[in-house]
Tab-separated table of C-alpha atoms in Angstrom:
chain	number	residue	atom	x	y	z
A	1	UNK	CA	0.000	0.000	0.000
A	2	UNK	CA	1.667	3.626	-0.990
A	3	UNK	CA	2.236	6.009	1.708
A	4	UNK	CA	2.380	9.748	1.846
A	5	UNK	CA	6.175	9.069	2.162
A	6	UNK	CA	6.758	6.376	-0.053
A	7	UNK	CA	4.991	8.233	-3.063
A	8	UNK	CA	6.634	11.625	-2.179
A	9	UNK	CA	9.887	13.059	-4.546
A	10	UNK	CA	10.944	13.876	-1.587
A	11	UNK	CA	13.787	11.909	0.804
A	12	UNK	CA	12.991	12.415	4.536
A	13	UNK	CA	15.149	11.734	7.683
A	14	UNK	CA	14.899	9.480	10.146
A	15	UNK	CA	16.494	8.475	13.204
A	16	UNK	CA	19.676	5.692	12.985
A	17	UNK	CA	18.815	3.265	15.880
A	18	UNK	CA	22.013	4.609	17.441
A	19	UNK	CA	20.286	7.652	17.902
A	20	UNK	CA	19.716	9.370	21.394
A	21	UNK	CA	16.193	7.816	22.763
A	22	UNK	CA	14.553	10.478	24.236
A	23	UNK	CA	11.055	10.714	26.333
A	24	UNK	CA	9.070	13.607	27.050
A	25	UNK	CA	6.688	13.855	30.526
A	26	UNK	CA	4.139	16.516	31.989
A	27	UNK	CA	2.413	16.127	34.913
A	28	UNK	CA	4.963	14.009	36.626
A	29	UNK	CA	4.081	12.122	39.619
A	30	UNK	CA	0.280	13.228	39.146
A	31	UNK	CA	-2.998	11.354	38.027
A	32	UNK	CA	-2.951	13.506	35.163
A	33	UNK	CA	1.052	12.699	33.882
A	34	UNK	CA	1.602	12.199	30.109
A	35	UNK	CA	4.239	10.172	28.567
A	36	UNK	CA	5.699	10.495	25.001
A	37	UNK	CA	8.623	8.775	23.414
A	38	UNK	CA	9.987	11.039	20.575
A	39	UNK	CA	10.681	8.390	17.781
A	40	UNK	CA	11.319	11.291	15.150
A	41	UNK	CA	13.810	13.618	14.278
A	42	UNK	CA	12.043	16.824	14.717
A	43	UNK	CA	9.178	17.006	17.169
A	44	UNK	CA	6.816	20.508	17.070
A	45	UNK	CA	5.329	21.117	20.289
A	46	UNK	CA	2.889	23.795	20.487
A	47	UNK	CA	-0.960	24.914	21.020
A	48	UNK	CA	-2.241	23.673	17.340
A	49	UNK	CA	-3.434	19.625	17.107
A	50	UNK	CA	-1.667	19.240	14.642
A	51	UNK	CA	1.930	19.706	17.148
A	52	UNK	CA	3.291	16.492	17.795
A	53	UNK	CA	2.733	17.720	21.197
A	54	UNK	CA	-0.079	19.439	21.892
A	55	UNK	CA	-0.852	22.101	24.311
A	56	UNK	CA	-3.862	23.800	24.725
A	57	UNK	CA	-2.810	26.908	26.546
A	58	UNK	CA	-3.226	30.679	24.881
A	59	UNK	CA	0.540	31.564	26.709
A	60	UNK	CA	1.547	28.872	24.218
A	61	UNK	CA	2.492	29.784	20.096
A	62	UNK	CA	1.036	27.581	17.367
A	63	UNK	CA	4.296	26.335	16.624
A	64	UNK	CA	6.426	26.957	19.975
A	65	UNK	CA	9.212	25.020	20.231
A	66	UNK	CA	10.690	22.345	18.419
A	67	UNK	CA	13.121	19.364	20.004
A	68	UNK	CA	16.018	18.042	17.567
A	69	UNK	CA	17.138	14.733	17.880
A	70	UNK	CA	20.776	15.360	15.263
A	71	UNK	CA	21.551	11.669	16.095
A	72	UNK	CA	24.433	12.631	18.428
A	73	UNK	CA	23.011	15.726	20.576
A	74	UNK	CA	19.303	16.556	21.711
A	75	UNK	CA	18.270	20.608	20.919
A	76	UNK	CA	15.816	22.520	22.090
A	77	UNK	CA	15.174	25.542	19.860
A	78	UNK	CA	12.463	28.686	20.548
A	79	UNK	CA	10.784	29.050	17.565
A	80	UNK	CA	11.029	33.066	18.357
A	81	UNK	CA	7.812	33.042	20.886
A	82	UNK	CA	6.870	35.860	23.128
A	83	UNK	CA	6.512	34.111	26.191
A	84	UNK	CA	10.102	31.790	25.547
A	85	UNK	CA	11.326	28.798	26.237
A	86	UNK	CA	12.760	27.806	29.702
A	87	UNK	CA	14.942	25.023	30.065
A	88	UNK	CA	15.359	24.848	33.819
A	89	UNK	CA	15.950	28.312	35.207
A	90	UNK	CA	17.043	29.972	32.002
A	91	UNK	CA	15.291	31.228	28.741
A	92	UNK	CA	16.951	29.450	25.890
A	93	UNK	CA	17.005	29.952	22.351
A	94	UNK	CA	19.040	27.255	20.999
A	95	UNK	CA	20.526	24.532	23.528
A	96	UNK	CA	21.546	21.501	24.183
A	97	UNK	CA	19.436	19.133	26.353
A	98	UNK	CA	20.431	17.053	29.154
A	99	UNK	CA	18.919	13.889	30.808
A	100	UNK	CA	16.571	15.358	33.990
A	101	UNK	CA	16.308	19.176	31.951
A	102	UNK	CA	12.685	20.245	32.560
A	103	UNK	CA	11.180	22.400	29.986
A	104	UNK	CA	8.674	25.325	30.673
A	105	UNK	CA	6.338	26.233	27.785
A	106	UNK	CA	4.138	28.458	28.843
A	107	UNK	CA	2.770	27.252	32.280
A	108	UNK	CA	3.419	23.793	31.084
A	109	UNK	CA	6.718	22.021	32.684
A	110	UNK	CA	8.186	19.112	30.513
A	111	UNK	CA	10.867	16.520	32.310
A	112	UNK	CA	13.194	15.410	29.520
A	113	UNK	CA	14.588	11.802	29.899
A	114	UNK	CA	17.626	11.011	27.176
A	115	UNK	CA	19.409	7.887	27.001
A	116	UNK	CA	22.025	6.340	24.837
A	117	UNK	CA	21.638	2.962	23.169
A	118	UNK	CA	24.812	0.339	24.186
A	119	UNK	CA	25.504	-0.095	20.284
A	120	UNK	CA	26.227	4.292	19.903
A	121	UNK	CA	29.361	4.455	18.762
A	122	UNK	CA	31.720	5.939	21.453
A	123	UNK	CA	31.942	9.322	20.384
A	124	UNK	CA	27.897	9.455	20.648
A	125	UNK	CA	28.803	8.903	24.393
A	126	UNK	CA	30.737	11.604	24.867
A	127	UNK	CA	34.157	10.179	24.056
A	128	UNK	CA	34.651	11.897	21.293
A	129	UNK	CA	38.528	13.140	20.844
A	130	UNK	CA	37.751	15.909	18.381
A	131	UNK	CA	36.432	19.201	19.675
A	132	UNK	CA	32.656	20.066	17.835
A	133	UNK	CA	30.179	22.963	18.687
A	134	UNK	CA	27.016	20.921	18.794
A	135	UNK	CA	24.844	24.273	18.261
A	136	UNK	CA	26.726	24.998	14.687
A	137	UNK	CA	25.684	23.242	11.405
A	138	UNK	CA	28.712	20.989	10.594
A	139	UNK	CA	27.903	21.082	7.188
A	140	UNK	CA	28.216	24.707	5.285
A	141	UNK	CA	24.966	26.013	3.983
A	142	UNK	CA	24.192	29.308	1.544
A	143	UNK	CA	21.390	30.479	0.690
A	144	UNK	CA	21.137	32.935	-2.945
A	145	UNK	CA	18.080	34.739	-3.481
A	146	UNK	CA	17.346	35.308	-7.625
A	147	UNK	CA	18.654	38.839	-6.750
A	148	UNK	CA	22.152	37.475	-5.744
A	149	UNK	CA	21.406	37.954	-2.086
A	150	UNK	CA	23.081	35.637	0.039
A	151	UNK	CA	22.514	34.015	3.602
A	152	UNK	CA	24.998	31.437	5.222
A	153	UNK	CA	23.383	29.061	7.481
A	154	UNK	CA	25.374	28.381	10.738
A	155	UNK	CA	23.518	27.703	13.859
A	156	UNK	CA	22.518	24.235	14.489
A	157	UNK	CA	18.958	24.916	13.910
A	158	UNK	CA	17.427	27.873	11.740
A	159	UNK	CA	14.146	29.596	11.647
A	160	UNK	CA	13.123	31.154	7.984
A	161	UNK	CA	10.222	33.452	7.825
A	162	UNK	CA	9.481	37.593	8.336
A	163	UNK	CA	9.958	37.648	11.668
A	164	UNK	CA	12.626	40.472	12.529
A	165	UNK	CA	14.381	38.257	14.976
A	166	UNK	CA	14.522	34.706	12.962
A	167	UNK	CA	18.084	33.616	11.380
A	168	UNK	CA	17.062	34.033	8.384
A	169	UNK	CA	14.892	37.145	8.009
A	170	UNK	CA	13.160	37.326	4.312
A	171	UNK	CA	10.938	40.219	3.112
A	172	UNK	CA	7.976	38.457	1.424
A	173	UNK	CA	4.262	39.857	2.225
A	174	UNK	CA	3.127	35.603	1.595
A	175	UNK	CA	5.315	34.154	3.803
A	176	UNK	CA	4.562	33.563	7.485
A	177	UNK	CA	6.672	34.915	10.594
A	178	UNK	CA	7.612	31.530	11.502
A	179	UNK	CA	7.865	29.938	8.399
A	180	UNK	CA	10.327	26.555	7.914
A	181	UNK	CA	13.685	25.608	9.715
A	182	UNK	CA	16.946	24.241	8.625
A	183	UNK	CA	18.873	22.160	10.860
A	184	UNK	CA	21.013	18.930	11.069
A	185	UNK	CA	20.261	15.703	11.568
A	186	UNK	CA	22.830	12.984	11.326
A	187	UNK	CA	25.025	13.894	8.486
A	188	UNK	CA	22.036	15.406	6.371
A	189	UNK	CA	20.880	18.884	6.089
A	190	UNK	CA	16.793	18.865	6.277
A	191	UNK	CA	14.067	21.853	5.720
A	192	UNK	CA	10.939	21.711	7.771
A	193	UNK	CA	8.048	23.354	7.535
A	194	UNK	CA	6.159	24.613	10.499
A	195	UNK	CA	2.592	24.084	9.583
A	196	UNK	CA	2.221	27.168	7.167
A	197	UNK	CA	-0.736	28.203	5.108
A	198	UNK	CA	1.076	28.632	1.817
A	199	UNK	CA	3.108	25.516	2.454
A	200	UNK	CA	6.893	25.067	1.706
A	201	UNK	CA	8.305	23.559	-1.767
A	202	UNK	CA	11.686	21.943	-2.695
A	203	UNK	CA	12.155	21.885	-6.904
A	204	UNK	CA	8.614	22.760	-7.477
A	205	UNK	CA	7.379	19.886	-5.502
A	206	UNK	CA	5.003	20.679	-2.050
A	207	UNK	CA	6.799	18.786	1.164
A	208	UNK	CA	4.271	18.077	4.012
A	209	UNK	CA	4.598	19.914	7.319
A	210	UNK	CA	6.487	19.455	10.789
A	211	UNK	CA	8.423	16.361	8.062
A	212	UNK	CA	12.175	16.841	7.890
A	213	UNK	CA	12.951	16.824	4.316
A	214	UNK	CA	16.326	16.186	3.373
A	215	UNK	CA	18.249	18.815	1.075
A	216	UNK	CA	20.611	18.222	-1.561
A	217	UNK	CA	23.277	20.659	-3.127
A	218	UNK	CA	21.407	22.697	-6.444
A	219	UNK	CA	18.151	22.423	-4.619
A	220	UNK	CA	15.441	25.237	-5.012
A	221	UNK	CA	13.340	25.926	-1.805
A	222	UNK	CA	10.123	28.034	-2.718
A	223	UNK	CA	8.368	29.907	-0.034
A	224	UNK	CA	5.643	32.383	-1.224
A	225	UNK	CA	7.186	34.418	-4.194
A	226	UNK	CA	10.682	33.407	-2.860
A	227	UNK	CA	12.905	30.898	-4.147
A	228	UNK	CA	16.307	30.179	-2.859
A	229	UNK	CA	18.955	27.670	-4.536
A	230	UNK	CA	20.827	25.309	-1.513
A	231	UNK	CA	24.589	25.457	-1.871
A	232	UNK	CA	27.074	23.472	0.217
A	233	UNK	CA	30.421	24.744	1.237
A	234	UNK	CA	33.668	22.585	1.691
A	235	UNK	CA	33.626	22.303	5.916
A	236	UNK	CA	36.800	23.535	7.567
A	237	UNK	CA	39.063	20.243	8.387
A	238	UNK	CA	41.254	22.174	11.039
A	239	UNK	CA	39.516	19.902	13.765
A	240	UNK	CA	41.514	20.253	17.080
A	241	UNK	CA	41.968	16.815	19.089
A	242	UNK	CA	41.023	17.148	22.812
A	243	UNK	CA	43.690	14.586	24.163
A	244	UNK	CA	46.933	15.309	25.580
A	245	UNK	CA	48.693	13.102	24.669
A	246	UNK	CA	51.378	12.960	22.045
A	247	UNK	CA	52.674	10.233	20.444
A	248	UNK	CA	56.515	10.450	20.483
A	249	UNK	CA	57.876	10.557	16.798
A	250	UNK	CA	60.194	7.654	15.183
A	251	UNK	CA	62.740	8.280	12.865
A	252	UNK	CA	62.534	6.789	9.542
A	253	UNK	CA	65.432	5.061	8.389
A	254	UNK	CA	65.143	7.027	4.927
A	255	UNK	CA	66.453	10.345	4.463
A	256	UNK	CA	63.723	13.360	4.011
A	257	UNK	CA	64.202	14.626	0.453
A	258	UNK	CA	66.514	17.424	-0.289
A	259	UNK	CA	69.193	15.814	2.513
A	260	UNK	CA	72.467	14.573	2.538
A	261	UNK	CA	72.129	10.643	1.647
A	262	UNK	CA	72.836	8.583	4.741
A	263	UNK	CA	75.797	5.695	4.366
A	264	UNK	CA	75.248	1.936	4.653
A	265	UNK	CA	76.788	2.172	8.215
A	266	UNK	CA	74.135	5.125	9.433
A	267	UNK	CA	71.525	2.686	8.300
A	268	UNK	CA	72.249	-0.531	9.566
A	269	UNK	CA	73.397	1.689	12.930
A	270	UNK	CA	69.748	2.617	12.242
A	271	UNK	CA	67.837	-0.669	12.123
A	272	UNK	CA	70.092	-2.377	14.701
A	273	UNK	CA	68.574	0.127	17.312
A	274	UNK	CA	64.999	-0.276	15.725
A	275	UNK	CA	65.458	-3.794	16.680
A	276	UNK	CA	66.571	-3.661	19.986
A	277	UNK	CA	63.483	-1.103	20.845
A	278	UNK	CA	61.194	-3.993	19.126
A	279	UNK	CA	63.105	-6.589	21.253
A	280	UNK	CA	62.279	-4.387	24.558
A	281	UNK	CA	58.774	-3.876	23.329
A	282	UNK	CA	58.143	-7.889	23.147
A	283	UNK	CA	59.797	-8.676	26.689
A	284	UNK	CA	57.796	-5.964	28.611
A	285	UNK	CA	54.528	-7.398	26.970
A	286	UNK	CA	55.224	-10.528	27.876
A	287	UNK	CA	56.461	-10.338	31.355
A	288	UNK	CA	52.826	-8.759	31.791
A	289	UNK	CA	50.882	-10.670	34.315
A	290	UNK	CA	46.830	-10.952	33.471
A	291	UNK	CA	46.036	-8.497	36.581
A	292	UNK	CA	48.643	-6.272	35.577
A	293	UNK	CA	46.640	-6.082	31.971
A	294	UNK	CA	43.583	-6.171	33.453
A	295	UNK	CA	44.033	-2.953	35.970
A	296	UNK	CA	45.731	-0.610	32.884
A	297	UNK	CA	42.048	-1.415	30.808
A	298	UNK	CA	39.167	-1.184	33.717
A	299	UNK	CA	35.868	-2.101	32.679
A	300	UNK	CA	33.150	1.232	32.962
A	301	UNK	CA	30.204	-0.173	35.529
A	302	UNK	CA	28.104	1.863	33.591
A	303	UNK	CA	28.144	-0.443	30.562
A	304	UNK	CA	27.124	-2.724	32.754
A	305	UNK	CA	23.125	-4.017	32.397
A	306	UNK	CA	21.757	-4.178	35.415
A	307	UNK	CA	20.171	-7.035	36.656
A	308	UNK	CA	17.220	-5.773	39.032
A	309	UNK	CA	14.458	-7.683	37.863
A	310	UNK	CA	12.316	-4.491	39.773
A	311	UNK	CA	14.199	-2.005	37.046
A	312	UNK	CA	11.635	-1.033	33.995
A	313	UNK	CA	13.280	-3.294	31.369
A	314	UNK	CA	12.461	-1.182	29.087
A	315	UNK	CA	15.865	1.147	30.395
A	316	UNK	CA	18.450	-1.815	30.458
A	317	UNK	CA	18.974	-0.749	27.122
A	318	UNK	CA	20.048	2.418	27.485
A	319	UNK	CA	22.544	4.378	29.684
A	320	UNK	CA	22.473	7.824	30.530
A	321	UNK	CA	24.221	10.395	27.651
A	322	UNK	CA	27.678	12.062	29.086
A	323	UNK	CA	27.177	15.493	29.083
């Protein structure tokens, strides 16, 4: 049977199951307490019924707040509302969720759970040895107008419309205040629409709202009387490792071009001491007792499953994401 989806031109995203698990509660501890697990990518909360979460509140925009599961980080991004968004204490506009944050939307208070499937690669546990800002688009977006004008997408998540305080401000009487958003979401770049009235298209075909779409490089996004052509820029490679440590360098036997040749003596000089260091190398490892091994490589309790048979099961999957 054809789906909406399946008969669409369009190519939408969806979450890897090595993707953050995340679960959304109001009400918590009450009668009236309200559970949802957020299976997709982008989930729209706000007062329509069409949200994914729905609040019926008037302190509440039609499209509030939207919660980005990228596949390695959580967001939580104010779609530009009057009242704001509070995670915890603070107003946000675009952060990074936490397992235990509690959302405020309106006079509604949302506990976030995240968790972090055993089979996430390491770096999706926080491991990861290269420094990344998780609230800037890794890849490199522009946007050209047909009058040459420009706009360079870099936060994590982006709001398009006519509103004077979106990321991407555009000056078009058709298109709403709070119109689509661009974010990431695992290595893709996507385009959402927010539930407008004149609808969002990519290459003269309509996408469906609150559906991350993904883009490609050439594409033409239509809003209104606007059209903008998607370009990808080369990413900057300068990525600085986190770890201290420095591996010491070896000298190789051959000369660096441009030097003086080395003689037959230098070189067998050379590998004689090569071998000796290889020698060394193969009597340390092997006077290594099994404890001795065992205590340099420590196995993490946390990646432990726990074995409470009074535990939700449902949770021995997952362990909590390192901050």
């Amino acid at each position: 049977m054809s789906t909406p989806e399946s008969s669409s031109p369009h190519q939408f995203a969806h979450l890897a199951d090595t993707s953050p698990r995340v679960r959304a509660t109001t009400g918590f501890g009450t009668i009236a307490q309200k559970t949802w697990n957020l299976h997709r990518p982008v989930t729209i909360i706000g007062s329509t019924r069409q949200s994914h979460i729905y609040l019926s509140c008037t302190s509440v925009s039609n499209a509030h707040c939207a919660v980005i599961n990228t596949g390695t980080e959580v967001l939580i991004k104010d779609l530009h509302t009057q009242t704001g968004t509070l995670r915890n204490t603070d107003v946000v506009r675009l952060a990074q969720l936490e397992d235990g944050d509690v959302l405020r939307i309106g006079p509604t208070p949302i506990q976030v759970a995240l968790r972090a499937p055993f089979n996430a690669p390491q770096h999706r546990r926080g491991e990861d040895p290269r420094q990344r800002n998780p609230l800037a688009l890794e890849t490199k977006v522009r946007l050209v107008g047909p009058s040459g004008q420009t706009w360079d997408v870099v936060e994590a998540v982006s709001v398009l419309g006519t509103d004077q305080n979106v990321e991407i401000r555009l000056d078009d009487a058709q298109i709403s205040s709070i119109h689509a958003m661009i974010c990431g979401i695992n290595d893709d770049v996507v385009l959402v629409d927010l539930g407008t009235r004149v609808g969002t298209s990519i290459n003269d075909h309509p996408i469906p709202a609150r559906q991350p779409v993904i883009l490609s490089d050439g594409d033409c996004i239509t809003m209104g009387s606007t059209s903008l052509t998607v370009g990808f820029r080369p990413t900057d490679q300068n990525v600085v490792p986190t770890s201290s440590r420095i591996s010491t360098p070896i000298e190789s036997p051959c000369p660096p071009p441009g030097s003086t040749p080395r003689t037959s003596a230098d070189l067998d000089a050379r590998l004689a001491s090569l071998r000796t260091s290889i020698a060394s190398l193969g009597r340390r490892l092997v006077d290594a007792t099994p404890a001795e091994t065992i205590s340099r490589f420590p196995t993490s309790p946390s990646a432990s499953k726990s074995s409470d048979p009074t535990l939700d099961p449902s949770l021995h999957d997952y362990e909590p994401i390192a901050s």
